Amino acid sequence: GDRIEVKALAKPTEDPHFVDAKPSHIVTLNRADVLIEGGAELELGWLPTLLESARNDRIAVGAPGRIVASQGVQMLEVPTTFDRSQGDVHSLGNPHFLIDPVNVKIIGAQIAERFAQLDPSSADSFRANLAKFESTLDAKLADWHKQLAPFGGTTIVTYHRDFSYLAERFHLEVIETLEAKPGIPPSPAHLVEVIEKMKSRGTKVILVQPFQNRRTAETVARETGAAVLDFPQQPGAIKDTATYFQLMDYLVQTLATALQAK
């Protein structure tokens, strides 16, 4: 609500693994009362250095002003062994969990409760806003399930391993990624394997985020008759998706329309 001023360090079109760290970010972090990070090592490549320079004990690890969104989330794809030769693998599990609305409900409750602790005079407002948010989310989730229910078990391909949580929530199957290993550009040999698998399984949809190589996806699409869907995970990355609910409406409707057409 109006008791919080929110500033985002990352642009909605940026890869959250590789945000362009700027001096202005240090100033923002130095002045912040609260830092909400995704966690699960999503920002490991750029946030720690900014925080070291910001020198703000209010948002240090373990401080009341440090909120780690991944806490409380049931992580998927937690590796049993950790080997960097396997690509950009996260030891704590897949960090792209915000696209599952059930996880967002968990995170929203965590944020509201921490705000209430930090600003007790506004606690009732934070909790009332949380209740409204959860009510809207429950209604929306039922609608999103209804829209995608006819496509349960349908196979999809993604560029990166960034839609595992969406697929599990709505009973879809990610059969391949264009990257052979997370964070490593696709090789021609791997793309041939992806094309063959898509043909054998009848897969007709490829999901691509704004910062990923759409041309590669289009090459695979031409060979398989698939549709390439612009599928951002951050609100504001495309027109009319300024809120989480607008983003999810767009994603669900776009996916349902494409699967219906195929």
Coordinates of C-alpha atoms in Angstrom, one line a residue:
G1 CA 0.0 0.0 0.0
D2 CA 1.0 3.6 0.4
R3 CA 3.2 2.9 3.4
I4 CA 5.9 1.4 1.3
E5 CA 8.1 2.9 -1.4
V6 CA 9.3 0.2 -3.7
K7 CA 12.4 0.4 -6.0
A8 CA 13.5 -2.5 -8.2
L9 CA 17.2 -3.0 -8.9
A10 CA 16.6 -5.2 -12.0
K11 CA 14.7 -4.1 -15.1
P12 CA 11.8 -6.4 -16.0
T13 CA 13.5 -7.3 -19.3
E14 CA 16.9 -8.2 -17.7
D15 CA 18.1 -11.7 -17.0
P16 CA 17.9 -11.8 -13.1
H17 CA 21.1 -13.9 -13.1
F18 CA 23.1 -11.1 -14.7
V19 CA 21.7 -7.7 -13.8
D20 CA 23.7 -4.7 -14.8
A21 CA 25.0 -3.5 -11.5
K22 CA 25.2 0.3 -11.3
P23 CA 26.6 2.9 -8.8
S24 CA 23.0 4.1 -8.3
H25 CA 22.1 0.7 -7.0
I26 CA 24.6 1.1 -4.2
V27 CA 22.9 4.4 -3.2
T28 CA 19.5 2.7 -3.3
L29 CA 20.7 -0.2 -1.1
N30 CA 22.4 2.2 1.3
R31 CA 19.2 4.0 2.0
A32 CA 16.9 1.0 2.1
D33 CA 15.0 -0.2 5.2
V34 CA 14.2 -3.5 3.6
L35 CA 15.7 -5.7 0.8
I36 CA 13.6 -8.4 -0.7
E37 CA 15.8 -10.8 -2.7
G38 CA 14.6 -13.8 -4.6
G39 CA 17.2 -16.1 -3.0
A40 CA 18.3 -19.6 -3.9
E41 CA 21.4 -18.0 -5.5
L42 CA 19.4 -16.2 -8.2
E43 CA 21.2 -12.9 -7.6
L44 CA 24.5 -14.5 -6.6
G45 CA 26.4 -13.0 -9.5
W46 CA 25.7 -9.4 -8.8
L47 CA 23.9 -8.6 -5.5
P48 CA 26.6 -9.5 -2.9
T49 CA 29.1 -7.0 -4.4
L50 CA 26.6 -4.2 -4.4
L51 CA 25.6 -5.0 -0.8
E52 CA 29.3 -4.9 0.3
S53 CA 29.7 -1.5 -1.1
A54 CA 26.3 -0.3 0.3
R55 CA 27.4 -0.9 3.9
N56 CA 23.8 -1.0 5.3
D57 CA 23.4 -3.1 8.4
R58 CA 19.6 -2.9 8.2
I59 CA 19.6 -5.2 5.2
A60 CA 22.5 -7.4 6.1
V61 CA 22.1 -11.2 6.1
G62 CA 20.1 -12.1 9.2
A63 CA 18.9 -8.6 9.8
P64 CA 15.1 -7.9 10.1
G65 CA 15.2 -5.9 6.9
R66 CA 16.5 -8.7 4.8
I67 CA 13.7 -10.8 3.3
V68 CA 14.7 -13.9 1.3
A69 CA 11.7 -14.9 -0.9
S70 CA 12.8 -18.5 -1.3
Q71 CA 12.4 -19.3 2.4
G72 CA 9.4 -21.4 2.8
V73 CA 9.1 -22.4 -0.8
Q74 CA 9.3 -26.1 -1.8
M75 CA 12.2 -26.0 -4.2
L76 CA 12.4 -28.1 -7.3
E77 CA 15.4 -29.6 -9.0
V78 CA 17.7 -29.5 -6.0
P79 CA 20.9 -31.2 -7.2
T80 CA 22.1 -34.3 -5.3
T81 CA 25.7 -33.3 -6.4
F82 CA 27.1 -29.9 -7.3
D83 CA 29.2 -29.7 -10.4
R84 CA 29.8 -26.5 -12.4
S85 CA 30.5 -28.6 -15.5
Q86 CA 26.7 -29.1 -15.6
G87 CA 26.2 -25.4 -16.3
D88 CA 24.6 -22.7 -14.2
V89 CA 23.1 -25.1 -11.7
H90 CA 21.9 -23.7 -8.4
S91 CA 22.9 -25.8 -5.3
L92 CA 19.7 -24.8 -3.5
G93 CA 17.4 -25.7 -6.3
N94 CA 15.7 -24.0 -9.3
P95 CA 15.3 -20.3 -8.3
H96 CA 12.5 -19.5 -10.9
F97 CA 9.7 -20.2 -8.4
L98 CA 7.7 -16.9 -8.7
I99 CA 5.7 -18.1 -11.7
D100 CA 3.9 -20.5 -9.4
P101 CA 1.0 -18.5 -7.8
V102 CA 1.0 -20.8 -4.8
N103 CA 4.6 -19.8 -4.0
V104 CA 3.7 -16.2 -4.4
K105 CA 1.0 -16.6 -1.7
I106 CA 3.7 -18.0 0.6
I107 CA 6.0 -15.1 -0.2
G108 CA 3.3 -12.5 0.2
A109 CA 2.6 -13.7 3.7
Q110 CA 6.2 -13.6 4.6
I111 CA 6.6 -10.0 3.3
A112 CA 3.5 -8.8 5.1
E113 CA 4.5 -10.3 8.4
R114 CA 8.0 -8.8 8.2
F115 CA 6.7 -5.4 7.4
A116 CA 4.3 -5.6 10.4
Q117 CA 7.3 -6.4 12.6
L118 CA 9.3 -3.5 11.2
D119 CA 6.5 -1.0 11.3
P120 CA 4.0 -2.1 14.1
S121 CA 1.9 1.0 13.7
S122 CA 1.0 -0.1 10.2
A123 CA 0.6 -3.8 11.0
D124 CA -3.2 -3.9 10.6
S125 CA -2.9 -2.3 7.2
F126 CA -0.3 -4.7 6.0
R127 CA -2.3 -7.7 7.1
A128 CA -5.5 -6.3 5.6
N129 CA -3.8 -5.8 2.3
L130 CA -2.4 -9.3 2.5
A131 CA -5.9 -10.7 3.0
K132 CA -7.2 -8.8 -0.1
F133 CA -4.2 -10.1 -2.1
E134 CA -4.7 -13.7 -1.0
S135 CA -8.4 -13.5 -1.8
T136 CA -7.7 -12.2 -5.3
L137 CA -5.0 -14.7 -5.8
D138 CA -7.2 -17.7 -4.8
A139 CA -9.9 -16.6 -7.3
K140 CA -7.4 -16.0 -10.1
L141 CA -5.7 -19.3 -9.5
A142 CA -9.0 -21.2 -9.9
D143 CA -9.6 -19.3 -13.2
W144 CA -6.0 -20.1 -14.4
H145 CA -6.5 -23.7 -13.6
K146 CA -9.8 -23.8 -15.5
Q147 CA -8.2 -22.2 -18.6
L148 CA -5.3 -24.7 -18.7
A149 CA -7.1 -27.8 -17.5
P150 CA -7.9 -29.0 -21.1
F151 CA -4.2 -29.2 -21.8
G152 CA -3.1 -31.3 -18.8
G153 CA -0.2 -33.5 -19.8
T154 CA 0.7 -31.4 -22.8
T155 CA 4.4 -31.2 -23.7
I156 CA 6.3 -27.9 -24.0
V157 CA 9.9 -26.8 -24.6
T158 CA 11.6 -23.9 -22.9
Y159 CA 14.8 -22.0 -23.6
H160 CA 16.2 -22.3 -20.0
R161 CA 15.0 -24.3 -17.0
D162 CA 12.8 -21.4 -15.9
F163 CA 9.3 -22.7 -16.2
S164 CA 9.5 -25.9 -14.2
Y165 CA 7.3 -24.5 -11.4
L166 CA 4.6 -23.3 -13.9
A167 CA 4.6 -26.7 -15.6
E168 CA 4.2 -28.6 -12.3
R169 CA 1.4 -26.3 -11.0
F170 CA -0.6 -26.6 -14.2
H171 CA 0.2 -30.2 -15.1
L172 CA 2.3 -29.6 -18.2
E173 CA 5.5 -31.5 -19.2
V174 CA 8.7 -29.7 -20.1
I175 CA 10.4 -32.3 -22.4
E176 CA 13.4 -30.3 -23.3
T177 CA 15.3 -27.0 -23.0
L178 CA 17.0 -25.3 -25.9
E179 CA 20.0 -25.0 -23.6
A180 CA 21.7 -28.4 -23.2
K181 CA 23.0 -27.1 -19.9
P182 CA 21.6 -24.1 -17.9
G183 CA 23.3 -20.9 -18.9
I184 CA 25.3 -22.4 -21.8
P185 CA 24.2 -21.4 -25.4
P186 CA 22.6 -24.2 -27.4
S187 CA 24.8 -26.2 -29.7
P188 CA 23.7 -27.3 -33.2
A189 CA 23.9 -31.0 -32.1
H190 CA 21.7 -30.4 -29.1
L191 CA 19.1 -28.5 -31.2
V192 CA 18.9 -31.4 -33.6
E193 CA 18.1 -33.7 -30.6
V194 CA 15.4 -31.2 -29.4
I195 CA 13.8 -31.0 -32.9
E196 CA 13.6 -34.8 -33.1
K197 CA 12.1 -35.1 -29.6
M198 CA 9.6 -32.4 -30.4
K199 CA 8.6 -34.2 -33.6
S200 CA 8.2 -37.5 -31.8
R201 CA 6.2 -36.1 -29.0
G202 CA 4.1 -33.6 -31.1
T203 CA 5.3 -30.6 -29.1
K204 CA 4.1 -27.4 -30.5
V205 CA 5.1 -24.6 -28.1
I206 CA 8.4 -23.1 -27.2
L207 CA 8.6 -20.5 -24.3
V208 CA 11.1 -17.7 -24.5
Q209 CA 11.9 -14.8 -22.1
P210 CA 12.8 -11.3 -23.4
F211 CA 16.5 -11.7 -22.8
Q212 CA 16.8 -15.1 -24.4
N213 CA 17.8 -15.8 -28.1
R214 CA 14.5 -15.8 -29.9
R215 CA 16.2 -16.5 -33.2
T216 CA 17.3 -19.9 -32.0
A217 CA 13.8 -20.7 -30.9
E218 CA 12.4 -19.6 -34.2
T219 CA 14.9 -21.9 -36.0
V220 CA 13.6 -24.9 -34.0
A221 CA 10.0 -23.7 -34.5
R222 CA 10.4 -23.8 -38.3
E223 CA 11.6 -27.4 -38.2
T224 CA 8.8 -28.5 -35.9
G225 CA 5.8 -26.4 -36.8
A226 CA 5.8 -25.0 -33.2
A227 CA 4.8 -21.6 -32.0
V228 CA 7.4 -19.4 -30.2
L229 CA 5.7 -17.6 -27.3
D230 CA 7.1 -14.4 -25.6
F231 CA 6.8 -15.5 -22.0
P232 CA 8.4 -13.1 -19.5
Q233 CA 8.5 -13.9 -15.8
Q234 CA 8.7 -10.3 -14.6
P235 CA 5.7 -7.9 -14.4
G236 CA 6.3 -4.9 -16.8
A237 CA 8.4 -6.8 -19.3
I238 CA 5.7 -6.4 -22.0
K239 CA 2.7 -4.1 -22.4
D240 CA -0.2 -4.3 -19.9
T241 CA 1.6 -6.6 -17.4
A242 CA 2.4 -4.1 -14.7
T243 CA 1.1 -6.3 -11.9
Y244 CA 1.6 -9.9 -11.0
F245 CA -2.0 -10.7 -11.8
Q246 CA -1.8 -9.0 -15.2
L247 CA 1.3 -10.9 -16.0
M248 CA -0.2 -14.3 -15.0
D249 CA -3.4 -13.5 -17.0
Y250 CA -1.2 -12.8 -20.0
L251 CA 0.9 -16.0 -19.6
V252 CA -2.1 -18.3 -19.1
Q253 CA -4.2 -16.8 -21.9
T254 CA -1.2 -16.8 -24.3
L255 CA -0.4 -20.4 -23.5
A256 CA -4.0 -21.6 -23.6
T257 CA -4.6 -19.9 -27.0
A258 CA -1.4 -21.3 -28.5
L259 CA -2.2 -24.9 -27.3
Q260 CA -5.8 -24.6 -28.5
A261 CA -4.5 -23.5 -32.0
K262 CA -2.1 -26.4 -32.2

